[in-house]
CSV table of C-alpha atoms in Angstrom, one decimal:
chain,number,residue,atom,x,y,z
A,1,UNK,CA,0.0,0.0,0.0
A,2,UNK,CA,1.4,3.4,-1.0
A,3,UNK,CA,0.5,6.4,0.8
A,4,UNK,CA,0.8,9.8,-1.1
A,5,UNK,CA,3.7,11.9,1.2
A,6,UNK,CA,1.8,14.8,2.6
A,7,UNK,CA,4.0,18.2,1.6
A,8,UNK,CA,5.1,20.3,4.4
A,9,UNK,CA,3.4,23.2,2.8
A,10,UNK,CA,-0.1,22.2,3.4
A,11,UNK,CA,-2.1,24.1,5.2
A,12,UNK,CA,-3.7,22.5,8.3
A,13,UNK,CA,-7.1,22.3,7.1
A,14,UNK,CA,-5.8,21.0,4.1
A,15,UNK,CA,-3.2,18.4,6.1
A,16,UNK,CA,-6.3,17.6,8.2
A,17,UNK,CA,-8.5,17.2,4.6
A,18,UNK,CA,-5.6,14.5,3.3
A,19,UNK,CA,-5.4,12.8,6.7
A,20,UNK,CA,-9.0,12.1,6.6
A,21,UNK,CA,-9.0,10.6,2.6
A,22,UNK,CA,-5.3,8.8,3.5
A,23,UNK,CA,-7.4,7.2,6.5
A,24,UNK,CA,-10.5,6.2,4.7
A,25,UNK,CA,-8.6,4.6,1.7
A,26,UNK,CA,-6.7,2.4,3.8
A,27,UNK,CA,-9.4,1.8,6.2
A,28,UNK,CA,-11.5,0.4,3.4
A,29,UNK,CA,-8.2,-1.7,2.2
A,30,UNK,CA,-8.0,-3.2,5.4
A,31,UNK,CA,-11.8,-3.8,5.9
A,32,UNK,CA,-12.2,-5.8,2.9
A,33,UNK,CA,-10.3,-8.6,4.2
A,34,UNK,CA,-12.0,-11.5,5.7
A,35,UNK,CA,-11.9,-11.5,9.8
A,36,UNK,CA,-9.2,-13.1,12.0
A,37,UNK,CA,-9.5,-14.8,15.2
A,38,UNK,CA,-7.1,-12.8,18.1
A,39,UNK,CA,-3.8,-14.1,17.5
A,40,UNK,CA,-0.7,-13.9,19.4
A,41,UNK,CA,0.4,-10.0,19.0
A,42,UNK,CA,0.0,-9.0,22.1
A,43,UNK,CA,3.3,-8.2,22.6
A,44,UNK,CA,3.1,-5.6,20.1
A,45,UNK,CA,1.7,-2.4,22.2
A,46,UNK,CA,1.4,1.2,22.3
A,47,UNK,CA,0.8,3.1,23.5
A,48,UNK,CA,18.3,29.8,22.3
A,49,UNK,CA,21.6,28.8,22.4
A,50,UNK,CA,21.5,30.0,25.9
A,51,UNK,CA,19.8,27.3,26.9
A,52,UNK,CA,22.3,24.6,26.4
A,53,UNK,CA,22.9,23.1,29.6
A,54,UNK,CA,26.2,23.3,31.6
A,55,UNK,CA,27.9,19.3,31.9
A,56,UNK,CA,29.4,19.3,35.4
A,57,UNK,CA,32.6,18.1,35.1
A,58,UNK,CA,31.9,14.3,36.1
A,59,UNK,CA,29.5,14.3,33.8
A,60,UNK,CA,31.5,15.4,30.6
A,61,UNK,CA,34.3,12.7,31.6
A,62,UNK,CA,31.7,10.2,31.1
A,63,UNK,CA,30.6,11.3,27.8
A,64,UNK,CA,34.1,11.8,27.0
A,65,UNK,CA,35.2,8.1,27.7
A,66,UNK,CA,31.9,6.8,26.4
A,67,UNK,CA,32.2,8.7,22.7
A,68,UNK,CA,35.7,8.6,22.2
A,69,UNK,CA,35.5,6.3,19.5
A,70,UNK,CA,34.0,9.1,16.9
A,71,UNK,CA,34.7,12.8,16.8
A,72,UNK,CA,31.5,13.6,15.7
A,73,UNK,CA,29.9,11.5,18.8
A,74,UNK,CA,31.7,14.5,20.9
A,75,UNK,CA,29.8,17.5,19.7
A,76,UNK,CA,26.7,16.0,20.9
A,77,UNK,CA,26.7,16.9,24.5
A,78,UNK,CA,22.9,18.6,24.6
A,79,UNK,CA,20.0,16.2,23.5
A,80,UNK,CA,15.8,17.4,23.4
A,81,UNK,CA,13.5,14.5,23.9
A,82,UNK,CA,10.0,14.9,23.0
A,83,UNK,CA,7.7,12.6,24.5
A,84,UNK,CA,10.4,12.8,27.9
A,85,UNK,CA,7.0,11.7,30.0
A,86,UNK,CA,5.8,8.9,28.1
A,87,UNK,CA,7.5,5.5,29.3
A,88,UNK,CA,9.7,5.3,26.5
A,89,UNK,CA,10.9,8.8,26.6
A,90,UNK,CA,11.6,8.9,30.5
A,91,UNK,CA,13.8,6.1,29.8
A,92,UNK,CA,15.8,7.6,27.6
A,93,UNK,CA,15.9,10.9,29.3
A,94,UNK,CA,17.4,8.5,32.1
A,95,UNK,CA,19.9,7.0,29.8
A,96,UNK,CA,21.1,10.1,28.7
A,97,UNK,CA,21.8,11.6,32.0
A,98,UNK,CA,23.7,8.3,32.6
A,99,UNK,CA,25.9,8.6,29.8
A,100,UNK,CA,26.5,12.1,30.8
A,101,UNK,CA,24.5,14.4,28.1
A,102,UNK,CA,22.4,17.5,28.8
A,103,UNK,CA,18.9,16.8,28.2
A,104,UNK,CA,16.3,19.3,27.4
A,105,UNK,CA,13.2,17.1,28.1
A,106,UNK,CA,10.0,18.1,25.9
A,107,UNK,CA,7.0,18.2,27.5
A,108,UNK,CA,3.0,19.4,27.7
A,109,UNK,CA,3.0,19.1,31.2
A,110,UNK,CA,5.7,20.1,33.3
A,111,UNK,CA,4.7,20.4,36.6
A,112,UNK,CA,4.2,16.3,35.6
A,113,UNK,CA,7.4,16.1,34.4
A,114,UNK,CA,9.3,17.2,37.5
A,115,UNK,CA,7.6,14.4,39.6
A,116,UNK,CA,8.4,11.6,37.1
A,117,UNK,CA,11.7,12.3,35.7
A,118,UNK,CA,15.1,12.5,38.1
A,119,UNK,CA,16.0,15.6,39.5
A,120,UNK,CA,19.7,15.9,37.9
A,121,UNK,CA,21.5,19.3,37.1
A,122,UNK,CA,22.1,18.8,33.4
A,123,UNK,CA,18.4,18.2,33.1
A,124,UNK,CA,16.3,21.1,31.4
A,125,UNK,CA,12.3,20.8,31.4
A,126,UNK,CA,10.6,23.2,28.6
A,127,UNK,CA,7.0,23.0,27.6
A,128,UNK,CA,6.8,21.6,23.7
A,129,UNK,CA,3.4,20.4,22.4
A,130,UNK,CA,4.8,19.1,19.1
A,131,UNK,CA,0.8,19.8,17.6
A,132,UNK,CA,1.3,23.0,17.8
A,133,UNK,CA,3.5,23.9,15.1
A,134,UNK,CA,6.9,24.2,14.2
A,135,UNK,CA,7.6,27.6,14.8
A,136,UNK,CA,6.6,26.7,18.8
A,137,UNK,CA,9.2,24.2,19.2
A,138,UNK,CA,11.9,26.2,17.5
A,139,UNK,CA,12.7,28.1,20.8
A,140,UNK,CA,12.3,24.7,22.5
A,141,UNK,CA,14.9,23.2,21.0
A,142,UNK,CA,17.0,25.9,19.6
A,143,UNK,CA,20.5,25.6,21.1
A,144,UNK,CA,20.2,21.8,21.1
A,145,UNK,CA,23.0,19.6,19.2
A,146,UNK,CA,20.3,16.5,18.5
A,147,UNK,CA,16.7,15.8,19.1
A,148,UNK,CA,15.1,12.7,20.4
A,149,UNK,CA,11.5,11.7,19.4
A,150,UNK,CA,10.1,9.1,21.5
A,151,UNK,CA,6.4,11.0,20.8
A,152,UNK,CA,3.0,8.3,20.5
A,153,UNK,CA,-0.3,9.5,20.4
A,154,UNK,CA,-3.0,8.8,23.8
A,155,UNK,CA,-6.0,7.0,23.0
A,156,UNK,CA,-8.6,9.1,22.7
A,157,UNK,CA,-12.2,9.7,21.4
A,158,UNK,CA,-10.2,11.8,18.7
A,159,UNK,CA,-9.5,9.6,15.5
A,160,UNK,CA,-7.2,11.7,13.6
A,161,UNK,CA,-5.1,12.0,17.4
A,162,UNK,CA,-2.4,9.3,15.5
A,163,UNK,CA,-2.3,11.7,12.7
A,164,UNK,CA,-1.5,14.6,14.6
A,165,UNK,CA,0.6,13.5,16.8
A,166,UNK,CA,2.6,10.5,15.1
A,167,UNK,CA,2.4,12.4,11.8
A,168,UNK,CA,2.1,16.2,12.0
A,169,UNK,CA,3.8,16.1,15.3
A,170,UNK,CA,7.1,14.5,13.8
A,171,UNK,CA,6.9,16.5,10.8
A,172,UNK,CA,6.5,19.5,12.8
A,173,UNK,CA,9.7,18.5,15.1
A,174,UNK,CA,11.5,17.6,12.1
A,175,UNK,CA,10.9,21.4,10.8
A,176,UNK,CA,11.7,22.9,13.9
A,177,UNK,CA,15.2,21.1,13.8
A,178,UNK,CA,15.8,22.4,10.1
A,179,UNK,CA,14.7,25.9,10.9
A,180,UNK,CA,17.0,25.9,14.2
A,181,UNK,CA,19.9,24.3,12.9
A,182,UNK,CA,19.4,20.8,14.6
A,183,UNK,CA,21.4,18.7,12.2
A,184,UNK,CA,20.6,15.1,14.1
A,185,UNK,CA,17.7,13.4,14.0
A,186,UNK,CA,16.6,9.7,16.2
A,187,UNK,CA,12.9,8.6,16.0
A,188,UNK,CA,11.4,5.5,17.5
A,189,UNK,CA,8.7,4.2,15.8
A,190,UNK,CA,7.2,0.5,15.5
A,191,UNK,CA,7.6,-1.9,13.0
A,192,UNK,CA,5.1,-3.0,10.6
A,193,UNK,CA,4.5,0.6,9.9
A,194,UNK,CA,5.2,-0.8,6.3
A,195,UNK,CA,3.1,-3.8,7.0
A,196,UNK,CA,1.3,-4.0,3.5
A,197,UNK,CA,4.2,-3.5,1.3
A,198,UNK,CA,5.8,-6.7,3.5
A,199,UNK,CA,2.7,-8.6,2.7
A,200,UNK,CA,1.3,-8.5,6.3
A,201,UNK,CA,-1.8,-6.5,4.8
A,202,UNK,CA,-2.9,-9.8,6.9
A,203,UNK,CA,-0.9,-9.5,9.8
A,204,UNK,CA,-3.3,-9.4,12.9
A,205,UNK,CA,-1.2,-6.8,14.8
A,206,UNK,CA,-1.0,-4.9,11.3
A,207,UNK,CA,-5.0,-4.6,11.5
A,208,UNK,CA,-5.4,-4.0,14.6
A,209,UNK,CA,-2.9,-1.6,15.5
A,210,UNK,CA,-4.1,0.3,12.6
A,211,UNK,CA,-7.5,0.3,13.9
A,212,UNK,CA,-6.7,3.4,16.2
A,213,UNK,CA,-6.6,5.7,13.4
A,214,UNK,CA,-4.3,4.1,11.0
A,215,UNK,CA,-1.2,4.6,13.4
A,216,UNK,CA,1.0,2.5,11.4
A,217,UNK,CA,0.4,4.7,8.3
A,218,UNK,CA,0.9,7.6,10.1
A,219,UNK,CA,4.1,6.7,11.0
A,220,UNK,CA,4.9,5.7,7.9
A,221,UNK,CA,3.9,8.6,6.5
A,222,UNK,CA,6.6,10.6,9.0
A,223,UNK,CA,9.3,8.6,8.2
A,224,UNK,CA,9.0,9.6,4.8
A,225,UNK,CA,9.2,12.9,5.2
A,226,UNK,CA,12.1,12.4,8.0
A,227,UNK,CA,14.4,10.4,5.1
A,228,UNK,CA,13.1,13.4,1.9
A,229,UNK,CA,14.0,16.1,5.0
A,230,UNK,CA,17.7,16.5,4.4
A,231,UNK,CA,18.6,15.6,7.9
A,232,UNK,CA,21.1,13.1,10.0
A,233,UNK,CA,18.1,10.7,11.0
A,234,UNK,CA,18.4,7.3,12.6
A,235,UNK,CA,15.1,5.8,12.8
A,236,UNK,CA,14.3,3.0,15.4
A,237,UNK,CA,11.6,0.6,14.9
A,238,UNK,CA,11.2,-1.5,18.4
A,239,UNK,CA,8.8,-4.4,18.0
A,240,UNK,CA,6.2,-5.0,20.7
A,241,UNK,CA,6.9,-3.0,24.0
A,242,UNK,CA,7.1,-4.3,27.1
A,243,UNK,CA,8.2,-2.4,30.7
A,244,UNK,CA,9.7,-5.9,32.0
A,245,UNK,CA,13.5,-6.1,32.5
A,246,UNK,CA,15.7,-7.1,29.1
A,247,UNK,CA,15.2,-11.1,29.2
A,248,UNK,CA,17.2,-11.7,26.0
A,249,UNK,CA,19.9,-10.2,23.2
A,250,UNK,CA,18.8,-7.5,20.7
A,251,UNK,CA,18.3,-8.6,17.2
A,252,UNK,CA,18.7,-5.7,14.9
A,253,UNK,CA,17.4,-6.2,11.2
A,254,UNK,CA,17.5,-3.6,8.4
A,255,UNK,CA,14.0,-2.2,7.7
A,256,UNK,CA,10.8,-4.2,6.7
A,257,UNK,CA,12.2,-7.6,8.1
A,258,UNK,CA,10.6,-8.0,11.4
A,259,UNK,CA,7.0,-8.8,11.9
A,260,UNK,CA,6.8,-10.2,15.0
A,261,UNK,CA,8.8,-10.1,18.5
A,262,UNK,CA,8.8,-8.1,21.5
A,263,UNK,CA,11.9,-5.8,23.4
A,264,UNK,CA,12.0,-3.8,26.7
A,265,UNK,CA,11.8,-0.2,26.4
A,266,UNK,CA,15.1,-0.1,28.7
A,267,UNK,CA,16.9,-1.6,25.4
A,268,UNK,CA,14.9,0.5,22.9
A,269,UNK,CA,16.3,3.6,25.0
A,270,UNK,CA,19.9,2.1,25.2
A,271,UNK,CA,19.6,1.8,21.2
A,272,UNK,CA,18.6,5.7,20.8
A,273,UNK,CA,21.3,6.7,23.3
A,274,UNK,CA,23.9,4.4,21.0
A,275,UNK,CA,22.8,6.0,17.7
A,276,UNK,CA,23.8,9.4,19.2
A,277,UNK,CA,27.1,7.8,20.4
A,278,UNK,CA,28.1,5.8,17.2
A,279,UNK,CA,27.3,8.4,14.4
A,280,UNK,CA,29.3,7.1,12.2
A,281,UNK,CA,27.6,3.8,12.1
A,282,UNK,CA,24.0,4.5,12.5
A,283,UNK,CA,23.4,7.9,10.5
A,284,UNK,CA,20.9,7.5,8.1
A,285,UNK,CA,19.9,4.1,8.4
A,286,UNK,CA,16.2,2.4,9.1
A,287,UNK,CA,16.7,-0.3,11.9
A,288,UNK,CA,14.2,-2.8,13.6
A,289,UNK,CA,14.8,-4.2,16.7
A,290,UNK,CA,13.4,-7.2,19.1
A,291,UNK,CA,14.6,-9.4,21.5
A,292,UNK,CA,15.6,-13.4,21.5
A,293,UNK,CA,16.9,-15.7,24.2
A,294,UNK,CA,19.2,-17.5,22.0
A,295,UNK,CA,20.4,-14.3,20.2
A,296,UNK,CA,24.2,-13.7,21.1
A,297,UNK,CA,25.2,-10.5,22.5
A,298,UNK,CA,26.7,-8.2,20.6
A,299,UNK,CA,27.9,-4.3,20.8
A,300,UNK,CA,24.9,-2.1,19.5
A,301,UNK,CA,27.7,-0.1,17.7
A,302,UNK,CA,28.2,-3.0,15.8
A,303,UNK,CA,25.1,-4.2,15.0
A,304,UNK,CA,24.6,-0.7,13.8
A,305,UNK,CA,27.5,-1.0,12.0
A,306,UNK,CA,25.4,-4.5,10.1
A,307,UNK,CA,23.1,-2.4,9.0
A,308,UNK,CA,23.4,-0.6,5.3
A,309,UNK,CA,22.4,3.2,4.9
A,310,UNK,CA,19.1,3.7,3.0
């Protein structure tokens, strides 16, 4: 199934027009195919300059030691995270504090966000609804070396919520970085979000995720405009997300291989973190990731490393 890529230029009752025909098409796509009992998916889930932050001096030995194999790994020492409340993005918020970045955490809420994230000195909380345009998050961001999105739309009574928020909303980030001069680019997404052109049109997690207003296309849809944007981009597509610890090895295939499989979002943060840390060998490349028992453990930089540029 291929989805017209929405221009930029649109305006939004025009983007909102487009949404709604993109949604129907596929809807009716999906609709015509016969029924399928539940099946085992349920381990696919969803859910200014001035302001770059000081490292203390701890802090920028850490990142020192843990980036000294790439030069470019070094400039990145201040990182915005959209979605730093949902409970992917708190975990990497976490991680990067660990490895010793400055975060800038993104968030609607922030009297929320300083009771669920950690109270650390290189962490910055800024208000960014990424809805509300690009020209909003530019100040958000602006000053920032690379931007995180770890964004997901809340079910709602709203059906076109995926579109504006896994859509729009990335689109909109993605514009903010080019108008701001935010050259790097990591989204985590899902896989499948390509489902139809894998021949999993069938797939019951395909269906039914795409039942809350055609998330999967939406995403899709992003990532298209992401790779056509110009920027540095990794994008992530975790399988199934669980909030149990790791209980097996990543698997990291290029894009459109996996269709099934489940990871902790403690590893799908670590594998963000690594993208910003190992430039050289994850710029511009689509990954999927899941977990397996027998899989044998291996340095992300190297399975990055596995994986061609698209």
């Amino acid at each position: 199934m291929e989805v017209v890529q929405l221009e930029t230029t649109l305006t939004n009752k025009a983007r909102a027009g487009a949404a709604k025909n993109l949604m129907a098409t596929a809807f009716h796509a999906i609709a015509a195919r016969p029924r399928l009992p539940p099946a085992a998916f349920a381990g696919l889930s969803h859910g200014p300059a001035s302001r770059k932050l000081r490292l203390t001096s701890t802090a920028a030995s850490t990142m020192d030691a843990a980036s000294a194999s790439s030069s470019d790994a070094k400039k990145t020492t201040t990182v915005f995270v959209a979605g730093s409340t949902g409970r992917t993005g708190k975990r990497v918020v976490g991680k990067l504090l660990e490895r010793g970045f400055g975060v800038v955490a993104g968030t609607t809420d922030v009297g929320r966000a300083r009771g669920s994230l950690p109270q650390d000195p290189n962490l910055q909380l800024v208000r960014a609804d990424v809805t509300e345009g690009a020209d909003k998050l530019v100040e958000a961001i602006r000053g920032v070396d690379a931007v995180v999105c770890a964004t997901g739309f809340r079910r709602s009574f709203d059906p076109f919520a995926p579109w504006k928020v896994d859509n729009f909303g990335t689109v909109n980030l993605v514009e903010a970085c080019r108008k701001a001069g935010v050259t790097r680019f990591v989204l985590i997404g899902s896989i499948l979000v390509n489902g139809a052109a894998m021949g999993h049109l069938l797939n019951p997690a395909y269906i039914v995720l795409n039942l809350f207003g055609l998330v999967l296309i939406a995403k899709l849809q992003a990532e298209k405009h992401i790779r056509s944007s110009g920027i540095n981009y990794t994008i992530i597509r975790p399988g199934g997300l669980t909030e149990q610890p790791p209980t097996g090895n990543i698997v990291m295939e290029p894009e459109d291989t996996l269709y099934e499989g489940s990871i902790s979002r403690q590893q799908v943060a670590e594998v963000a973190v690594e993208a910003l840390l190992c430039p050289e060998e994850s710029s511009y490349k689509v990954v999927e990731i899941v977990t397996r028992a027998d899989a044998p453990n291996r340095p992300l930089k190297d399975l990055f490393a596995s994986i061609k540029q698209t």
